[in-house]
Amino acid sequence: MKDLYIADLAGFEEGRSFDSFFLVLHKQQRTTKTNKPYLNLILGDKTGQLEGRIWDPADPRIAREFDRGDIVKARGSVSRFDDRLQMKVEQLRKAAANEADKTDLLPATTLDVDGLWRDLMGFVESFTEPDLKRLLTAILANTELAQAYREAPAARQLHHAWLGGLLEHVVSLLKLADRVAPHYPILHRDLLLTGVILHDVGKVRELAWDVGFEYTVEGTLLGHIQMGMALVEKTIDSLPDFPPRLRTLVLHMILSHHGKLEFGSPKLPMIPEALVLNFVDDLDAKMQAIATEFEKSAREGKAPDELTGKVWSLDQRQLLNTRGWLDGEE
Amino acid sequence: MKDLYIADLAGFEEGRSFDSFFLVLHKQQRTTKTNKPYLNLILGDKTGQLEGRIWDPADPRIAREFDRGDIVKARGSVSRFDDRLQMKVEQLRKAAANEADKTDLLPATTLDVDGLWRDLMGFVESFTEPDLKRLLTAILANTELAQAYREAPAARQLHHAWLGGLLEHVVSLLKLADRVAPHYPILHRDLLLTGVILHDVGKVRELAWDVGFEYTVEGTLLGHIQMGMALVEKTIDSLPDFPPRLRTLVLHMILSHHGKLEFGSPKLPMIPEALVLNFVDDLDAKMQAIATEFEKSAREGKAPDELTGKVWSLDQRQLLNTRGWLDGEE
Amino acid sequence: MKDLYIADLAGFEEGRSFDSFFLVLHKQQRTTKTNKPYLNLILGDKTGQLEGRIWDPADPRIAREFDRGDIVKARGSVSRFDDRLQMKVEQLRKAAANEADKTDLLPATTLDVDGLWRDLMGFVESFTEPDLKRLLTAILANTELAQAYREAPAARQLHHAWLGGLLEHVVSLLKLADRVAPHYPILHRDLLLTGVILHDVGKVRELAWDVGFEYTVEGTLLGHIQMGMALVEKTIDSLPDFPPRLRTLVLHMILSHHGKLEFGSPKLPMIPEALVLNFVDDLDAKMQAIATEFEKSAREGKAPDELTGKVWSLDQRQLLNTRGWLDGEE
Amino acid sequence: MKDLYIADLAGFEEGRSFDSFFLVLHKQQRTTKTNKPYLNLILGDKTGQLEGRIWDPADPRIAREFDRGDIVKARGSVSRFDDRLQMKVEQLRKAAANEADKTDLLPATTLDVDGLWRDLMGFVESFTEPDLKRLLTAILANTELAQAYREAPAARQLHHAWLGGLLEHVVSLLKLADRVAPHYPILHRDLLLTGVILHDVGKVRELAWDVGFEYTVEGTLLGHIQMGMALVEKTIDSLPDFPPRLRTLVLHMILSHHGKLEFGSPKLPMIPEALVLNFVDDLDAKMQAIATEFEKSAREGKAPDELTGKVWSLDQRQLLNTRGWLDGEE
Amino acid sequence: MKDLYIADLAGFEEGRSFDSFFLVLHKQQRTTKTNKPYLNLILGDKTGQLEGRIWDPADPRIAREFDRGDIVKARGSVSRFDDRLQMKVEQLRKAAANEADKTDLLPATTLDVDGLWRDLMGFVESFTEPDLKRLLTAILANTELAQAYREAPAARQLHHAWLGGLLEHVVSLLKLADRVAPHYPILHRDLLLTGVILHDVGKVRELAWDVGFEYTVEGTLLGHIQMGMALVEKTIDSLPDFPPRLRTLVLHMILSHHGKLEFGSPKLPMIPEALVLNFVDDLDAKMQAIATEFEKSAREGKAPDELTGKVWSLDQRQLLNTRGWLDGEE
Amino acid sequence: MKDLYIADLAGFEEGRSFDSFFLVLHKQQRTTKTNKPYLNLILGDKTGQLEGRIWDPADPRIAREFDRGDIVKARGSVSRFDDRLQMKVEQLRKAAANEADKTDLLPATTLDVDGLWRDLMGFVESFTEPDLKRLLTAILANTELAQAYREAPAARQLHHAWLGGLLEHVVSLLKLADRVAPHYPILHRDLLLTGVILHDVGKVRELAWDVGFEYTVEGTLLGHIQMGMALVEKTIDSLPDFPPRLRTLVLHMILSHHGKLEFGSPKLPMIPEALVLNFVDDLDAKMQAIATEFEKSAREGKAPDELTGKVWSLDQRQLLNTRGWLDGEE
């Protein structure tokens, strides 16, 4: 098991030795000015990334064969370049199966995934509309899909960009949507919650998360909206007598959830449930982005009553932590 | 009291006589082709508008002096022009004070205004933050303002465009915001609810609703955001020891509630409460606009499973009534 | 068979009698000023539309039961209102099956549909890529779909808005794309032509053309891009061993063919064939719109060297007929 | 007094000693690669900024306590890193009060502030509209405000970003507006000049300039438009019998002076004076930005007939110095 | 000479006879419901337009041959249709040459054209830069061009849309630019004034004003910017030793004077004189549009302290007449 | 003759000596930290750029006088800084005339320029419209212009940014347009091809390519559209009896070929030929940009079935090589 993390190295003095398990995110052969070959690595774990240098790739203590995506055990020492931490790698071998846990090696939700899953299934259980209930039951009963749904990040780098992020985001949305639904009697609660559960299901195919978080080529060419619709359409078509109009509405919820053409939704929300889905999805993503931004400010040593820097994903606005600022008043 | 409404006339045959109280929305002197002067009126009540013609203004049964904004009692008969209903006015006098109720003469909320007001005051009562509580108490204790707050429409013609519409919109928002607030522990509930109560308070000065719904000249030049801020600033400055930072946050909530510069908010929401206020305000206005649109479709004789026409205020999209459509499936 | 068309009536004097077959596009009961019920109709054939009035619906020579979408035989006489032609309908009965040809009753391509279809099949025949060939063969072998593909208009009212318009547009594009393809050796000709044939296939479900040209509710909620992709995906999934990457590319061609997010393509063209498809599709639609505009100008009596009016679908620009203008020079 | 400026150091050879007064703009503790603590400073004066390093913070010649915002006297020697000038600080103490003049330590107007102020007061003196005259007299008689108005920069980094820049910009605008006003008899000169004097008055609270030029948190949340309006409203409300309509117009001038919603003006200019204010303000800011750009080009060694680089604040256009270019023609 | 104008007819009773000279703006043959041919005319003079009907074109008192663009003398009587004035034409003949003055028949400047022209020539006289002086002298010495420059409207329907409007606009701009120039010593006054005189010179070819105000086909295809540049280039190329760089700057002034690509200037202003030209041109056009709007409001019977309607050419804003509003305060 | 290129140096070891001819793209005097002057050069040839350092400018083996734009012969050795190749220059002299070929020193088309020119002239030869034929013959007979047309790049850095790029782009467009023209009988082929040949002719004056590729000052102020129109207008005006309407159309083709106002075309295409020119020009530029992007990806070591990076000039989209991806499927 892994007991030393990249974040722990910050306080290490120059030259101190250590070893740990890492995921190889990048591997490249380079040459020094005197034309000697060396290897440049980017190693990662759930707390961050670290540049590694292997100055003597022919050393017998360095594995011959390892590649991007492998989990390795590496030993070496701390060095610094331009105030940036590096690792001088002296020994390296591939990890045996199960020697290390992948959830230690990529950023992951801090919540309990089994609990989140139970929450999700509880919402499905609460449905009174039988067709939507059997649709969701059928989709989530697919074990391969369910496993991916539990693991997938919600995005590559904006909000909820960690393992389990998709599930975490969906469960938060389910709770929020379930609070909002009774306020508008016109809303079909089960259809709204179905939209919440399925709107981003295509992300399990749009994104790959075995080595860092990346878009697949298929994901880049088709997008999660289209991939999710295809997946849901296929399941519906396998269910006998699924009402055609309900099918259209479920697909419309997925298709329109980004809310605007220029955000990649080819149709605007045209039913109340689709409008509400777009709002709660957008609100939850922004509230999560704000929380992330406040954490980042704190990490960078800003006082609780200072404004954050300009936030790119929120139209370059700066943010202020309400309580931090009020508490800072003399 | 008024017992006949404009909407009731639709079924009247040509030439039938009737009388009722109306609000004079427009009055203009014209001449016929043979150069005889006549009066053209637009008369209104809470159910709609009606064109009226006085062919003989010198008739002693027609009041000499009446004007736009007056409540009148008129007697005449139904005529039609191009399938459009007109009234041939034969007698007209100004109504005595209290002879007619203004709420019969302009569109008004169907909800109980006293009940809505109690709801509003109940939310203020629930505050735990003492400074916000005394701010709202001070504002709402101003009887002139409170009266205007109870009467004002929320808009001239988009959502909640009726007497009491502002209060109805605010109470709906309070309930919605109170549902959303516990979902995000970072939120300062009382600040959020303060923003809900005060965000549109400037509309009591931006709009005039004694004769139809119109913008005042001052409202057009300054806008309700600025007028509301000025009103709140003045009250805060009259309260001893109101915390300056809390003052800034309350004003920022009002200033940023439209969410975008191009919608007239000179600042984007920069605290979580302002972001949530912008979302719930926008969502509630859109949900109300959707409800209005479905009613309009029904009035125009569309089937419950038909799409509405293109809705100008919702980016020209068409809307579909979820249940109406699902129920229409054979 | 129909031997008199609406366009022929323009020269008829007031009161002249005639009869013909028409499609009932609209039917509404109204009342006269004296409260007598009458029927207002909109009748259509492939040359235009005509308002009809049945002043005595109880007349035994008027069919009791007929409705929007029915083909009827009507006899009556010409009247005019505000320089607009009307028909005073005196006899009306539903047409027997096959008494009239629907292609006489809606605007339709002036080209030979069988010939266009042979052109299309000839292009498929010419493919050297076997998987794309069997995909298209499978899709076009579906007789219901093939029939719809031959009949569908390409749009409700912009370019090629007539029966057979989709096929006409596609065959024009095939010929154009086949001219362009050899110019760029990088292009995969069969993939490009596949994109041409399938890019708008969803229009057979997005649009309905039995009574006028309208969007279906499903079409409005999902759009032809999504409907076409679903149709193609389903066929591909029924073909054994279709290469997954080729499948992705075919779907990407459909998904991206509008070329911009704000035009409803949720992905930009990312392969050369998709880029070329977007260009030729856009060019052909615009060239067709220009031709339509020149015809309209001629019909309105403009000289061949005059500018057209401002064309809404072409960014409000005016157009000039090159040869007409050059020939007009003294 | 300060007799050596940062700009003077450019020609100093490596290692040469010097001392002077500086403003501490930034102070941060760091560690060397061998984990020894050192201090990194950014020192400023009115001619620029200089990085400073204190390698031995424990040296008794280095003051124990000093902070961002302090004026210090420092002695040390020139070093260079990557062609960038640094100071190796060997002695440092806090300056005594009045030992150095703050106007030497921040960029400041090169014009005579007292003269500018007299110009401003002269314009007020020239008013014939008594209410506007007493309004401005009241505002400018507030000594705290008047002092801030004389000191404030007009912006953080675009045009007139130096001490006294606000006053310099306003006086330039007054002269320009006074030239333009007689050209349009419709203009109310005193109202226009009132708008000029008050349009940016909120900047005295939006910006802070004691240590560099920064936005205050309140300024970021509310903006100078809102802060200026509040200040003016409060003064007006303290004046007996100020005409309400004139009050609205003065506030509208401030509110609309950015000219477009997306530039932060929640209302467009609706009176001629507001339109002219927007134009002259925009023109003067752009002309000043052009002058700054030509100076920058000269400083960077460009010939007088070369184009400048792309100017970010002027839509990325390049600029050309008319006379420089004409004179450069052989 | 013409002594009765269309505006005078407003007060005429039905049936009253009159005669006057008119410009035929439109002539079209139509048929009555009973298929009798009649002529429909639009007649104009400088005060407005009037619809005319010739019910018996074969009447010997009606000229056989006349056409759009002809000046005619017509006699007839007043009739009204839908409150709109018409003329029943009973006699009509073509006017002899010089019988009527074209400036009575199209809207024209109320200023003295000879005086404006002297103002313009006075500015040219004042130039100290000899090359610009001889350029302008050469252009304005072209009598055909000078005549067109004196007559041309500045636009078809926005600002200064009347005969002499171009000259009126240019002289106003010259005076304004001459006020602004000394404020910025960097400005090359003669180059700025050259830009003012030449920026719209292409309008003499873009527009035709012999019959109403219309764009020529060439004007529509090329635009006045391009037409003006071509005209100026040709003149410069005919002048010996005109400095090439000065030539480029003069052309750049014309090319960039609309200030933005989307307004039809393919280059942004890149020299200070071009920037100032764009500002004063835009300001003067807007101030003129505001004046026109206030006149229109007055004509429509609005009170001087009412807002105008929404002004399409000014981003839909409403306008307020400062003095009218202030004076209206009780 | 040059027999060693910058691209060849990549594999050279540190310190190896070499010599070759280079173009001096940039020359700047600097000083070392110890204040010793040295020269910093940027040297270029058709394969790339190389930084050079002359540490002892006083060395008699270094030419006294040479400047930006000169061709030099330099001898020195390879050094590296931050993995970036540098040249330590030890000897340098100016090249004699004809010692080196400028086409070796700037990137140039790989196609045969004489062949391209014959293709171009062949198209002109094929014209049936005599006026367009004599126009093009007259323009291309100008030897100075013809020489520039053969040499000019099509752009500074986007598509076809190499010597001969303009001619290469035009010939590709001629072939493409000649394929498209027969598809639309409405098109005037010779006018379309005339537009192709002349649309970018102004680039021979907008760009300078003797030392790198740069915009001239005149080019920046006026742009190639205006410069090309002026050149064509002048030629037309020298041809007796050129039809005025044809002249307008040719100019309109040039003026509108960017297709949108915001792309610098002050008029939209208004004739079919202009529309087609805009399409084929845009398509050809994008197809060339795609080809360049695939080459760049290959050079950077990406696999043929990987997506490219985000392409700035194509709206940040990523691209995929169709065949590379299909072939990469296992």
GROMACS .gro file of N, CA, C and O in nm, chain C residues 267-299:
model
  132
  927LYS      N    1  -2.107   1.945  -3.267
  927LYS     CA    2  -1.962   1.929  -3.287
  927LYS      C    3  -1.923   1.997  -3.417
  927LYS      O    4  -1.997   1.989  -3.516
  928LEU      N    5  -1.807   2.059  -3.419
  928LEU     CA    6  -1.754   2.115  -3.544
  928LEU      C    7  -1.698   2.002  -3.629
  928LEU      O    8  -1.654   1.901  -3.576
  929PRO      N    9  -1.696   2.019  -3.761
  929PRO     CA   10  -1.634   1.917  -3.846
  929PRO      C   11  -1.486   1.899  -3.808
  929PRO      O   12  -1.413   1.997  -3.801
  930MET      N   13  -1.445   1.775  -3.784
  930MET     CA   14  -1.309   1.749  -3.739
  930MET      C   15  -1.232   1.659  -3.835
  930MET      O   16  -1.116   1.629  -3.810
  931ILE      N   17  -1.297   1.613  -3.938
  931ILE     CA   18  -1.226   1.537  -4.042
  931ILE      C   19  -1.249   1.610  -4.175
  931ILE      O   20  -1.349   1.681  -4.190
  932PRO      N   21  -1.156   1.595  -4.270
  932PRO     CA   22  -1.169   1.672  -4.394
  932PRO      C   23  -1.302   1.648  -4.465
  932PRO      O   24  -1.362   1.740  -4.521
  933GLU      N   25  -1.353   1.524  -4.464
  933GLU     CA   26  -1.477   1.494  -4.533
  933GLU      C   27  -1.594   1.570  -4.470
  933GLU      O   28  -1.686   1.615  -4.540
  934ALA      N   29  -1.592   1.585  -4.338
  934ALA     CA   30  -1.700   1.657  -4.270
  934ALA      C   31  -1.695   1.806  -4.305
  934ALA      O   32  -1.798   1.871  -4.323
  935LEU      N   33  -1.572   1.857  -4.317
  935LEU     CA   34  -1.558   1.998  -4.354
  935LEU      C   35  -1.614   2.021  -4.494
  935LEU      O   36  -1.690   2.115  -4.519
  936VAL      N   37  -1.578   1.933  -4.587
  936VAL     CA   38  -1.625   1.949  -4.725
  936VAL      C   39  -1.777   1.932  -4.731
  936VAL      O   40  -1.846   2.006  -4.802
  937LEU      N   41  -1.830   1.835  -4.657
  937LEU     CA   42  -1.976   1.817  -4.656
  937LEU      C   43  -2.046   1.946  -4.612
  937LEU      O   44  -2.143   1.990  -4.674
  938ASN      N   45  -1.996   2.006  -4.505
  938ASN     CA   46  -2.057   2.131  -4.457
  938ASN      C   47  -2.052   2.239  -4.565
  938ASN      O   48  -2.149   2.311  -4.586
  939PHE      N   49  -1.940   2.249  -4.635
  939PHE     CA   50  -1.927   2.352  -4.738
  939PHE      C   51  -2.022   2.328  -4.855
  939PHE      O   52  -2.092   2.419  -4.899
  940VAL      N   53  -2.023   2.208  -4.909
  940VAL     CA   54  -2.107   2.186  -5.028
  940VAL      C   55  -2.255   2.194  -4.992
  940VAL      O   56  -2.337   2.244  -5.071
  941ASP      N   57  -2.290   2.148  -4.873
  941ASP     CA   58  -2.430   2.156  -4.831
  941ASP      C   59  -2.474   2.302  -4.820
  941ASP      O   60  -2.580   2.342  -4.871
  942ASP      N   61  -2.389   2.382  -4.758
  942ASP     CA   62  -2.420   2.523  -4.740
  942ASP      C   63  -2.424   2.595  -4.876
  942ASP      O   64  -2.517   2.672  -4.905
  943LEU      N   65  -2.327   2.566  -4.960
  943LEU     CA   66  -2.323   2.630  -5.092
  943LEU      C   67  -2.446   2.594  -5.175
  943LEU      O   68  -2.510   2.681  -5.236
  944ASP      N   69  -2.482   2.467  -5.177
  944ASP     CA   70  -2.594   2.425  -5.259
  944ASP      C   71  -2.725   2.486  -5.209
  944ASP      O   72  -2.810   2.528  -5.288
  945ALA      N   73  -2.740   2.492  -5.078
  945ALA     CA   74  -2.862   2.553  -5.023
  945ALA      C   75  -2.868   2.701  -5.060
  945ALA      O   76  -2.974   2.752  -5.097
  946LYS      N   77  -2.755   2.769  -5.050
  946LYS     CA   78  -2.755   2.912  -5.081
  946LYS      C   79  -2.777   2.936  -5.231
  946LYS      O   80  -2.848   3.030  -5.269
  947MET      N   81  -2.716   2.854  -5.317
  947MET     CA   82  -2.737   2.872  -5.461
  947MET      C   83  -2.883   2.847  -5.497
  947MET      O   84  -2.941   2.915  -5.582
  948GLN      N   85  -2.945   2.751  -5.430
  948GLN     CA   86  -3.087   2.725  -5.455
  948GLN      C   87  -3.171   2.843  -5.407
  948GLN      O   88  -3.266   2.885  -5.473
  949ALA      N   89  -3.134   2.898  -5.292
  949ALA     CA   90  -3.208   3.012  -5.239
  949ALA      C   91  -3.196   3.133  -5.333
  949ALA      O   92  -3.292   3.208  -5.351
  950ILE      N   93  -3.078   3.149  -5.391
  950ILE     CA   94  -3.059   3.260  -5.486
  950ILE      C   95  -3.148   3.241  -5.609
  950ILE      O   96  -3.216   3.334  -5.654
  951ALA      N   97  -3.150   3.118  -5.661
  951ALA     CA   98  -3.235   3.091  -5.778
  951ALA      C   99  -3.381   3.122  -5.746
  951ALA      O  100  -3.452   3.185  -5.825
  952THR      N  101  -3.426   3.077  -5.630
  952THR     CA  102  -3.563   3.103  -5.587
  952THR      C  103  -3.590   3.252  -5.580
  952THR      O  104  -3.696   3.301  -5.620
  953GLU      N  105  -3.491   3.327  -5.532
  953GLU     CA  106  -3.508   3.471  -5.516
  953GLU      C  107  -3.520   3.540  -5.652
  953GLU      O  108  -3.600   3.632  -5.669
  954PHE      N  109  -3.440   3.494  -5.750
  954PHE     CA  110  -3.448   3.555  -5.883
  954PHE      C  111  -3.585   3.526  -5.946
  954PHE      O  112  -3.645   3.612  -6.011
  955GLU      N  113  -3.634   3.403  -5.927
  955GLU     CA  114  -3.768   3.371  -5.978
  955GLU      C  115  -3.874   3.461  -5.914
  955GLU      O  116  -3.965   3.509  -5.981
  956LYS      N  117  -3.860   3.480  -5.783
  956LYS     CA  118  -3.958   3.563  -5.712
  956LYS      C  119  -3.954   3.706  -5.767
  956LYS      O  120  -4.060   3.768  -5.788
  957SER      N  121  -3.834   3.758  -5.789
  957SER     CA  122  -3.823   3.895  -5.842
  957SER      C  123  -3.891   3.905  -5.979
  957SER      O  124  -3.961   4.002  -6.007
  958ALA      N  125  -3.866   3.805  -6.064
  958ALA     CA  126  -3.928   3.806  -6.197
  958ALA      C  127  -4.080   3.803  -6.184
  958ALA      O  128  -4.152   3.878  -6.250
  959ARG      N  129  -4.129   3.716  -6.096
  959ARG     CA  130  -4.274   3.706  -6.074
  959ARG      C  131  -4.332   3.838  -6.028
  959ARG      O  132  -4.446   3.872  -6.058
   0.00000   0.00000   0.00000
